[in-house]
Tab-separated table of C-alpha atoms in Angstrom:
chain	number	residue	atom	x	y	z
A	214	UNK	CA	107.699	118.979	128.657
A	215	UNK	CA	104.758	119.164	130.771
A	216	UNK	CA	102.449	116.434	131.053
A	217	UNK	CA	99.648	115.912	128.867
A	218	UNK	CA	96.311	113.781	129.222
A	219	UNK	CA	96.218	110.624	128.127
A	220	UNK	CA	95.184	110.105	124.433
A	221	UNK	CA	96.422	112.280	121.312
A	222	UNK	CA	96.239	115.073	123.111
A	223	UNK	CA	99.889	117.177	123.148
A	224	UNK	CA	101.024	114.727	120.192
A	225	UNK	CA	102.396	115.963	116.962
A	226	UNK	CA	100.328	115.811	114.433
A	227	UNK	CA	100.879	112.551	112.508
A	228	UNK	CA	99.583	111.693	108.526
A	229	UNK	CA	100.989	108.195	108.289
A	230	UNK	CA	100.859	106.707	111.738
A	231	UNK	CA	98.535	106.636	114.928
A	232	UNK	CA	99.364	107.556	118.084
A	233	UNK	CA	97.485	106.936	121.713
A	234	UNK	CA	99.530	107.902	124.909
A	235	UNK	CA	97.632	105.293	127.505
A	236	UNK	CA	97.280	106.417	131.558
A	237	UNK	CA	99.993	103.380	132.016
A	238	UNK	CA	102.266	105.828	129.767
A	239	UNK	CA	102.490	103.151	126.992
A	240	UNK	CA	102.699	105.160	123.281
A	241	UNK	CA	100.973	102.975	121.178
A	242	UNK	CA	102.466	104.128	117.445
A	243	UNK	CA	100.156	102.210	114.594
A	244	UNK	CA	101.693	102.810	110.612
A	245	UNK	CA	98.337	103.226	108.483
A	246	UNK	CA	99.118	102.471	105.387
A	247	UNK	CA	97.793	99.360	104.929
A	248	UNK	CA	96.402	99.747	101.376
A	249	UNK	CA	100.667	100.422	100.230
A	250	UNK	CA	100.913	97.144	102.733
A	251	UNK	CA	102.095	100.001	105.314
A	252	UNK	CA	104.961	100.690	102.916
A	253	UNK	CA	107.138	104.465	103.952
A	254	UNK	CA	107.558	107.419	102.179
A	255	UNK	CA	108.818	111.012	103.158
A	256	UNK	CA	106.081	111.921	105.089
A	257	UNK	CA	106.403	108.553	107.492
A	258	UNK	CA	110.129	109.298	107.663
A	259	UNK	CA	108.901	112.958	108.922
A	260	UNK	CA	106.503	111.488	110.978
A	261	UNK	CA	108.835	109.302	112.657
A	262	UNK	CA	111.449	111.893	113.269
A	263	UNK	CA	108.559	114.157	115.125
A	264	UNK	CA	107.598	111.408	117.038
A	265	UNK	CA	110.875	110.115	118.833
A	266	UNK	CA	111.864	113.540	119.215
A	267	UNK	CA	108.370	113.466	121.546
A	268	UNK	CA	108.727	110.218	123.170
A	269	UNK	CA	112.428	111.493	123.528
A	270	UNK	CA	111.355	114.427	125.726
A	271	UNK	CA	107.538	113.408	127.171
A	272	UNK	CA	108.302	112.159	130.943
A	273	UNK	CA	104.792	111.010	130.247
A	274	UNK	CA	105.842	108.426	127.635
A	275	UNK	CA	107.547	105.348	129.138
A	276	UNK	CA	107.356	102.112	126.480
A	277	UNK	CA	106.558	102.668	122.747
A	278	UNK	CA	104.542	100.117	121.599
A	279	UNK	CA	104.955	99.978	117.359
A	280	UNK	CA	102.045	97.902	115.685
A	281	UNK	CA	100.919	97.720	112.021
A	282	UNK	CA	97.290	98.300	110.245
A	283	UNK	CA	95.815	95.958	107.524
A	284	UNK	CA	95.880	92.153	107.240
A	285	UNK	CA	99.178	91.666	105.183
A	286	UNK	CA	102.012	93.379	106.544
A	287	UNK	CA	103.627	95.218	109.170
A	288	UNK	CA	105.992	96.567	106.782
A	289	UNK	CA	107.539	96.057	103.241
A	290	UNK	CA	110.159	99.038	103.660
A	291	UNK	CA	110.484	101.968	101.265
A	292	UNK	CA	107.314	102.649	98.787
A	293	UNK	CA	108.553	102.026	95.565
A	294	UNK	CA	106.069	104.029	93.993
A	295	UNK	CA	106.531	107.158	96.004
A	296	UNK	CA	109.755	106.795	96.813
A	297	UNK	CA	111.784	109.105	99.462
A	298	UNK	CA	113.522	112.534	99.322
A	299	UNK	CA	117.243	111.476	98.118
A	300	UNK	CA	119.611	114.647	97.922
A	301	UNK	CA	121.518	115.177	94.624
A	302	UNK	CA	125.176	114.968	96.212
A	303	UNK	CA	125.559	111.333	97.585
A	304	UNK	CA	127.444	112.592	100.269
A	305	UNK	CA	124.771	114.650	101.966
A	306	UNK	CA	122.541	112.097	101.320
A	307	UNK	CA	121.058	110.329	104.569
A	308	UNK	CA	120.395	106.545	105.520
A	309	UNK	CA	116.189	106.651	106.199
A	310	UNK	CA	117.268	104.908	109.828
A	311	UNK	CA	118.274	108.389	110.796
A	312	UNK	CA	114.306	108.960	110.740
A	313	UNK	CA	112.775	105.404	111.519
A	314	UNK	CA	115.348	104.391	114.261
A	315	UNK	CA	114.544	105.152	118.180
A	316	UNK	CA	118.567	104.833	119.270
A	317	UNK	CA	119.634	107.084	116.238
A	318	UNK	CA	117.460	109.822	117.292
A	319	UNK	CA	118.972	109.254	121.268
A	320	UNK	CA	115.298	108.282	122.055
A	321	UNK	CA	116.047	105.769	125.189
A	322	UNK	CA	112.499	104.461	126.162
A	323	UNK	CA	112.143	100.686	125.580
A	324	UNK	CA	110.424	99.903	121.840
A	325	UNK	CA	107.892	96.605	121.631
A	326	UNK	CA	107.238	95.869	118.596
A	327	UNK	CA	104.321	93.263	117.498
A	328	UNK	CA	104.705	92.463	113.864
A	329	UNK	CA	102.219	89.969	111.303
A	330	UNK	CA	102.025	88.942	108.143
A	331	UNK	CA	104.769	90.184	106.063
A	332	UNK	CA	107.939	91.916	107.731
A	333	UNK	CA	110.694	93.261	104.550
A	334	UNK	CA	113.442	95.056	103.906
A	335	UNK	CA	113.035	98.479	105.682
A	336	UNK	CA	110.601	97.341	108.072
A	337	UNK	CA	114.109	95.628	109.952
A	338	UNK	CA	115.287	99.625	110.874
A	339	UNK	CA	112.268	99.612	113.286
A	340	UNK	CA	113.121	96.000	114.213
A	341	UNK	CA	116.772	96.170	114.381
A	342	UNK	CA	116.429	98.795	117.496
A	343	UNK	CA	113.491	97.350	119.110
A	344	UNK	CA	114.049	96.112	122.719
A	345	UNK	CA	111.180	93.567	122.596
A	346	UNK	CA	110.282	91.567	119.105
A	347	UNK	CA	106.695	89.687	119.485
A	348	UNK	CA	105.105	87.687	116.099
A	349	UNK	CA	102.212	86.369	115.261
A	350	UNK	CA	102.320	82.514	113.956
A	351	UNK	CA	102.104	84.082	109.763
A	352	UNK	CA	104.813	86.491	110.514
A	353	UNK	CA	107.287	85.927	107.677
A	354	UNK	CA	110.503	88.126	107.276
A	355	UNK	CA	112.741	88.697	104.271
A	356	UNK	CA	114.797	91.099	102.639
A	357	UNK	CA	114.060	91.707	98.646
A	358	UNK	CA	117.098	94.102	97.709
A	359	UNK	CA	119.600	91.859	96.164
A	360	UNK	CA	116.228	90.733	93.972
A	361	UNK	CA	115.667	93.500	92.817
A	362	UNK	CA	119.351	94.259	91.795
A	363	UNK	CA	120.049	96.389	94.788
A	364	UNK	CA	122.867	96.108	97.596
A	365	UNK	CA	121.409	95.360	101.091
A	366	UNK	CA	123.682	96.618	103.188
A	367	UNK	CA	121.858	99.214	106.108
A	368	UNK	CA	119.214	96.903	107.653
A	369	UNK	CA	121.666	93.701	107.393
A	370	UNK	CA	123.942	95.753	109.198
A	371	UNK	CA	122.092	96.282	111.991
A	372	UNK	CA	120.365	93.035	111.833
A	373	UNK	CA	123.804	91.439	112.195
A	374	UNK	CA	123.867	93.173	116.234
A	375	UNK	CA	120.948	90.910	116.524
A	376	UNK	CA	121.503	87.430	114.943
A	377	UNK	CA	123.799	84.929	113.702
A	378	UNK	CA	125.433	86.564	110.539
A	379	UNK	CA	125.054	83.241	108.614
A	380	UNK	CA	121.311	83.678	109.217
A	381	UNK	CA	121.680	87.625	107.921
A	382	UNK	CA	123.513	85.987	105.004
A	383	UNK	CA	121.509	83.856	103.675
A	384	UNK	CA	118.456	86.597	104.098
A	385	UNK	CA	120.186	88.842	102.086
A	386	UNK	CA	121.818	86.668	99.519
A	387	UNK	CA	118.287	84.532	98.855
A	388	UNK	CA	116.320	87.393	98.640
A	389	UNK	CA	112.649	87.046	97.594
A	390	UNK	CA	113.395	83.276	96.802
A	391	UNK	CA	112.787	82.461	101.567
A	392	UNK	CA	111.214	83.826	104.114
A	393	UNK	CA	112.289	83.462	107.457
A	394	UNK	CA	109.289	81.922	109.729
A	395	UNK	CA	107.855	83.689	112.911
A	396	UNK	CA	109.108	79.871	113.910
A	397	UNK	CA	112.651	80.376	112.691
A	398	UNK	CA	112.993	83.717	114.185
A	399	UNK	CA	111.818	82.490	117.734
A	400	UNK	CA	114.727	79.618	117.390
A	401	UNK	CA	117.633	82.482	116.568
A	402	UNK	CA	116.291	84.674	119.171
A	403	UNK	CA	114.948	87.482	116.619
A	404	UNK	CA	111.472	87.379	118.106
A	405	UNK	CA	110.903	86.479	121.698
A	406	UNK	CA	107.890	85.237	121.554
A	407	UNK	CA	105.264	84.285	119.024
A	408	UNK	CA	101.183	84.493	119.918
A	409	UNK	CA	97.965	84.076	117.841
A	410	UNK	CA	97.285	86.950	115.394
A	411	UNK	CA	94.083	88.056	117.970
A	412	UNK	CA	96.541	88.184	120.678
A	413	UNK	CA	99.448	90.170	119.530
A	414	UNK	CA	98.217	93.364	120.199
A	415	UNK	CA	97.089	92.659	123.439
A	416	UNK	CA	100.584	90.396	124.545
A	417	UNK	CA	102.547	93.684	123.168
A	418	UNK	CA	100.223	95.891	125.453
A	419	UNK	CA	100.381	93.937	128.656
A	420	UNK	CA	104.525	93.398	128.277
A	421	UNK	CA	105.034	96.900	127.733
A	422	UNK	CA	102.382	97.914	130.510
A	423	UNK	CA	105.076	95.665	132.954
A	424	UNK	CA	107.733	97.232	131.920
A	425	UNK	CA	106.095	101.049	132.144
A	426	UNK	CA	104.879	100.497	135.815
A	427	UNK	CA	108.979	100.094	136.479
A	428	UNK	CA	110.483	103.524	137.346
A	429	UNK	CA	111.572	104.738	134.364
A	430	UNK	CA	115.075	106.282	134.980
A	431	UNK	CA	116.103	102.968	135.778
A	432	UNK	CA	114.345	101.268	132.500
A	433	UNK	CA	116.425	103.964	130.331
A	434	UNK	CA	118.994	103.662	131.930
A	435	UNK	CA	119.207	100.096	131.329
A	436	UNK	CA	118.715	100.633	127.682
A	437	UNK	CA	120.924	103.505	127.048
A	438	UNK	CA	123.977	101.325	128.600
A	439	UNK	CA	122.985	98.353	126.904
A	440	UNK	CA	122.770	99.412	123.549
A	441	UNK	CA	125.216	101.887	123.511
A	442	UNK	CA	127.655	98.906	124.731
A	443	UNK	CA	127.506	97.427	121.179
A	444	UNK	CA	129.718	100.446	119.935
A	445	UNK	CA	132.316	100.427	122.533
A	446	UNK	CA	134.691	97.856	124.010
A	447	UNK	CA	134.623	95.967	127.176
A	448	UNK	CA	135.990	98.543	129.615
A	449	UNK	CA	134.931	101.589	128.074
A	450	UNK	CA	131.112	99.969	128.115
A	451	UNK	CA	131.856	99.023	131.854
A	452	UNK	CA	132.558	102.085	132.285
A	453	UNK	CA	130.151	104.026	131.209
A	454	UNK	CA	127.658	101.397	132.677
A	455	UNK	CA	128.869	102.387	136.003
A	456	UNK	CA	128.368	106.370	135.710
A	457	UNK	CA	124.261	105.171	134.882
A	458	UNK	CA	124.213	103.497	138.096
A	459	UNK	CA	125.243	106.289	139.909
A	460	UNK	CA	123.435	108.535	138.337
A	461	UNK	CA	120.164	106.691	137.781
A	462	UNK	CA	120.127	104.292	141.093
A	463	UNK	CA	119.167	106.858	143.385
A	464	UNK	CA	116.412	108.284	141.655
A	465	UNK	CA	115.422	104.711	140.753
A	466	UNK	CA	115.561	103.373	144.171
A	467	UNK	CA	113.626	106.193	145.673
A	468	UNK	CA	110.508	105.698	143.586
A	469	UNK	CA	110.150	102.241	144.181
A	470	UNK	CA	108.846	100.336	146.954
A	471	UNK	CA	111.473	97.355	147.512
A	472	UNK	CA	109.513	95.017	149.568
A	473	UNK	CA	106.301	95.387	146.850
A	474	UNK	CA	108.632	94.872	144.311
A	475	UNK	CA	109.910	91.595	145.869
A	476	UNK	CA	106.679	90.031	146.043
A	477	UNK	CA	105.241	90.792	142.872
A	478	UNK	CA	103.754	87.896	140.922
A	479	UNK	CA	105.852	86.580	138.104
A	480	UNK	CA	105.801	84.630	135.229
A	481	UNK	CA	108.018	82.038	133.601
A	482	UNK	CA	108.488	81.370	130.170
């Protein structure tokens, strides 16, 4: 795809979320839906699928940044009210991931996401897949199905590639009787990093904005073996790990100034 300016400009054209492309090629994606507590329905699903399939193919797009309007919640999954497009015959029916999720739709640029207030249920399809997981301190994150009489199985699933499956247990199992703290989910290594609620969108910016400046062959890279590593075994992952170095390291290597690199400020955490 050719390049666009920075801004909206070249985007799809969006109903349910925002969507700024930055000069330091950070996508910020916003859900605005705050008054359904940024609930999804068909059309974010659609939006979704539109937009990886961009940040998929943009060279211009290097780190998605996924945020959340409105005071109360990032997300609290599927709209209840509007519901989603189910098909008739259960077996050509699809799992909503195959829309929200970056790695399902082979989309390979890194995905921060800074999440508040309440984080349930579907919201974990965005989370399960993100590289980078900030929260602010009210962050609280639960699952409702079993509640509500319905199996939670798809977003526990995934969740269980992230963190201890006792911890995915008793999520499920307790329902809308705990949340898990922004506290708690710093200790199991869910979120990375918690920051006051005026600082998350800025923390999200500045850590994807690092991570952008990299040359981006070699940031895909890195994710595409990584992640695809937790479907394979040992040697077949090593494997494959080893055809992305050679293919990515010399593109990598050549667009990069080593000795810059080297003495680049840091931080430590």
């Amino acid at each position: 795809m050719t390049t666009p300016p920075p801004g909206t400009s070249g985007l799809p054209d969006f109903r349910t979320i925002l969507a700024e492309l930055g000069e330091d090629h950070v996508l910020t994606v916003t859900l605005n839906r705050p008054e359904r507590l940024n609930a999804f329905n068909q059309q974010t699903l659609d939006d979704f699928s539109a937009l990886w399939r961009y940040a998929a193919e943009e060279d211009a797009v290097h780190v998605v940044v996924l945020q959340a309007e409105g005071e109360r919640a990032f997300c609290t999954g599927v709209d209840v009210v509007e519901g989603i497009d189910r098909h008739s015959n259960p077996f050509s029916d699809l799992d909503p991931g195959t829309s929200l999720s970056p790695k399902l739709n082979r989309c390979w640029k890194p995905l921060v996401c800074a999440v508040h207030g309440m984080v349930a249920g579907g919201a974990l399809y965005w989370l399960n897949e993100a590289d980078i997981i900030i929260a602010d301190e009210d962050a609280m994150f639960f699952d409702p199905h079993t509640t509500y009489g319905m199996v939670a199985a798809l977003e526990p699933i995934g969740l269980a590639r992230r963190i201890p499956i006792g911890e995915v247990l008793r999520m499920v199992l307790l329902g809308n009787d705990e949340r898990m703290s922004a506290r708690r989910a710093y200790e199991i290594g869910f979120v990375s990093e918690v920051v006051e609620r005026t600082r998350l969108r800025q923390r999200a910016h500045e850590l994807a904005a690092l991570i952008a400046a990299k040359p981006p062959v070699a940031v895909q890279g890195s994710v595409k073996a990584i992640w695809e590593s937790l479907d394979t075994g040992r040697s077949q992952a090593l494997a494959a790990g080893l055809a992305y170095t050679q293919i990515g390291n010399p593109i990598g290597k050549a667009q990069i100034d080593r000795e810059a690199a080297r003495n680049r400020k840091y931080e430590v955490r």
